[in-house]
Amino acid sequence: MAVPAAGDALGQRDVRVTENTCAPVAYVLSGTVVGGLTSMVVREASGEDAAVTVVLAQYEGERAQSAMDDLSTAVAECAGGFTVTVDGDERTVGKVAPEIAPPGADQAMALGAVVESGGVKAPVKVVVFRKGATVGYISAVPTGKAGKDFAVPHAVVDAQLAKLQ
């Protein structure tokens, strides 16, 4: 499962799920955002063992917190997996597992899943955090010899959190 390049960012309209309750998880695993936002910036970053996409989304009012709450609910309800179609490509998302979230945000969560597409399985890791009305979505897929024990690079997460201080 490839994380989209900055110029190729997917939108919610490109992501279809079999269960609507799983849409927020499908969005973040696909490199897009949850909820209605006012603006966003997409950047690529590189880590030692992962290809990383960083999306910073600005929301109005309480919408940033609502996006985080919707994602949290979806992680709990869709932990067993689901099917998603991303830009016409059907994918099976296996177990969605919470991981250790970074400190330093108003709200934060991290999750991992194995996504299968065309018979190929790939782990995907995501860190999502909120500072005020901004939500950061950082998705990573392993590169090279990195196995499923890779992580979203801490330096990337820390740098984004520092920018929002």
XYZ file of C-alpha atoms in Angstrom:
165
model
C 0.000 0.000 0.000
C 1.706 3.141 -1.127
C 1.381 6.373 0.750
C 0.560 9.070 -1.820
C 3.143 11.596 -2.909
C 2.473 15.246 -2.118
C 1.060 15.994 -5.572
C -0.970 12.797 -5.606
C -2.774 13.180 -2.288
C -5.981 11.225 -2.097
C -9.230 12.722 -0.898
C -12.074 11.130 1.016
C -13.952 10.678 -2.283
C -11.186 8.279 -3.408
C -11.708 5.988 -0.393
C -14.753 3.676 -0.132
C -15.379 1.243 2.717
C -17.696 -1.719 3.206
C -18.631 -0.423 6.664
C -19.090 3.354 7.068
C -18.013 3.128 10.713
C -14.539 2.181 9.438
C -14.183 5.199 7.117
C -11.982 7.269 9.489
C -9.479 4.392 9.809
C -9.561 3.818 6.049
C -8.877 7.508 5.459
C -5.798 7.679 7.682
C -4.389 4.368 6.402
C -4.783 5.763 2.872
C -2.965 9.002 3.645
C -5.976 11.298 3.773
C -7.851 13.102 6.548
C -10.929 12.658 8.740
C -13.814 15.130 8.687
C -14.338 18.482 7.007
C -11.299 20.745 7.173
C -10.535 24.281 6.059
C -7.047 23.694 4.624
C -4.244 21.162 4.481
C -0.590 20.787 3.589
C 0.905 17.491 2.375
C 4.630 16.728 2.508
C 6.838 13.718 2.038
C 9.474 12.893 4.598
C 12.075 10.185 4.753
C 13.113 8.007 7.610
C 15.717 5.282 7.871
C 13.318 2.442 7.191
C 10.078 4.063 6.053
C 8.464 6.176 3.355
C 6.492 8.822 5.211
C 3.716 11.230 4.293
C 2.870 14.134 6.583
C -0.521 15.826 6.314
C -1.299 18.853 8.472
C -4.999 19.730 8.438
C -6.588 22.879 9.823
C -10.168 22.649 11.127
C -12.760 25.183 12.301
C -14.084 25.274 15.853
C -14.359 21.867 17.493
C -14.018 19.922 14.230
C -10.410 18.917 14.953
C -11.433 17.296 18.222
C -14.419 15.662 16.484
C -12.097 14.205 13.838
C -9.922 12.677 16.574
C -12.965 11.330 18.427
C -14.373 9.809 15.211
C -11.038 8.129 14.504
C -10.808 6.761 18.041
C -14.313 5.277 17.776
C -13.529 3.758 14.366
C -10.315 2.138 15.648
C -12.303 0.444 18.420
C -15.169 -0.642 16.145
C -13.001 -1.819 13.232
C -10.195 -3.544 15.130
C -10.971 -6.850 13.415
C -10.388 -5.457 9.934
C -12.476 -4.420 6.939
C -12.410 -4.006 3.159
C -11.675 -0.686 1.492
C -11.401 0.487 -2.113
C -8.782 3.185 -2.612
C -8.700 4.931 -5.977
C -10.345 1.855 -7.561
C -8.011 -0.690 -5.887
C -9.711 -3.074 -3.436
C -7.705 -3.722 -0.268
C -8.227 -5.839 2.807
C -7.241 -4.241 6.093
C -6.343 -6.833 8.712
C -6.371 -6.307 12.452
C -6.122 -2.616 13.371
C -3.991 -2.340 16.504
C -3.436 0.710 18.697
C 0.216 1.588 19.290
C 2.007 3.983 21.623
C 0.980 7.569 20.901
C 3.474 10.429 21.106
C 3.391 12.877 24.024
C 3.118 16.624 23.582
C -0.261 17.022 21.873
C -3.766 17.882 23.040
C -4.849 14.471 21.708
C -2.788 11.747 20.041
C -3.090 8.176 18.871
C -1.066 5.716 16.858
C -2.128 2.582 15.054
C -0.818 -0.136 12.835
C -2.424 -2.511 10.361
C -1.479 -4.941 7.640
C -3.080 -4.079 4.315
C -3.385 -6.618 1.504
C -3.742 -5.565 -2.117
C -3.337 -7.852 -5.111
C -2.026 -10.662 -2.914
C 0.727 -8.490 -1.426
C 0.627 -7.679 2.289
C 2.218 -4.499 3.620
C 2.268 -3.069 7.125
C 1.144 0.534 7.551
C 1.735 2.684 10.639
C -0.015 5.957 11.399
C 0.418 8.614 14.081
C -2.366 11.186 14.429
C -2.178 14.119 16.827
C -4.110 17.303 17.539
C -2.749 20.641 18.722
C -5.607 23.128 18.949
C -7.433 23.237 15.613
C -4.656 21.444 13.683
C -4.480 17.685 13.219
C -1.301 16.026 11.999
C -1.586 12.729 10.128
C 1.724 10.933 9.645
C 1.591 7.652 7.695
C 4.484 5.328 7.034
C 5.167 2.173 5.056
C 8.420 0.217 5.319
C 11.145 0.460 2.704
C 14.150 -1.704 2.035
C 14.796 -4.363 4.641
C 12.476 -2.907 7.271
C 9.989 -5.482 8.463
C 6.679 -5.055 10.168
C 8.477 -3.879 13.324
C 9.345 -0.534 11.701
C 7.939 2.665 13.195
C 6.843 6.104 12.127
C 10.122 8.006 12.607
C 10.067 9.781 15.974
C 12.104 12.663 14.536
C 9.356 13.405 11.994
C 6.627 13.345 14.657
C 8.688 15.478 17.054
C 9.469 18.019 14.325
C 5.798 18.411 13.422
C 4.747 18.766 17.056
C 7.468 21.386 17.610
C 6.192 23.422 14.648
C 2.749 23.568 16.250
C 3.962 24.848 19.642
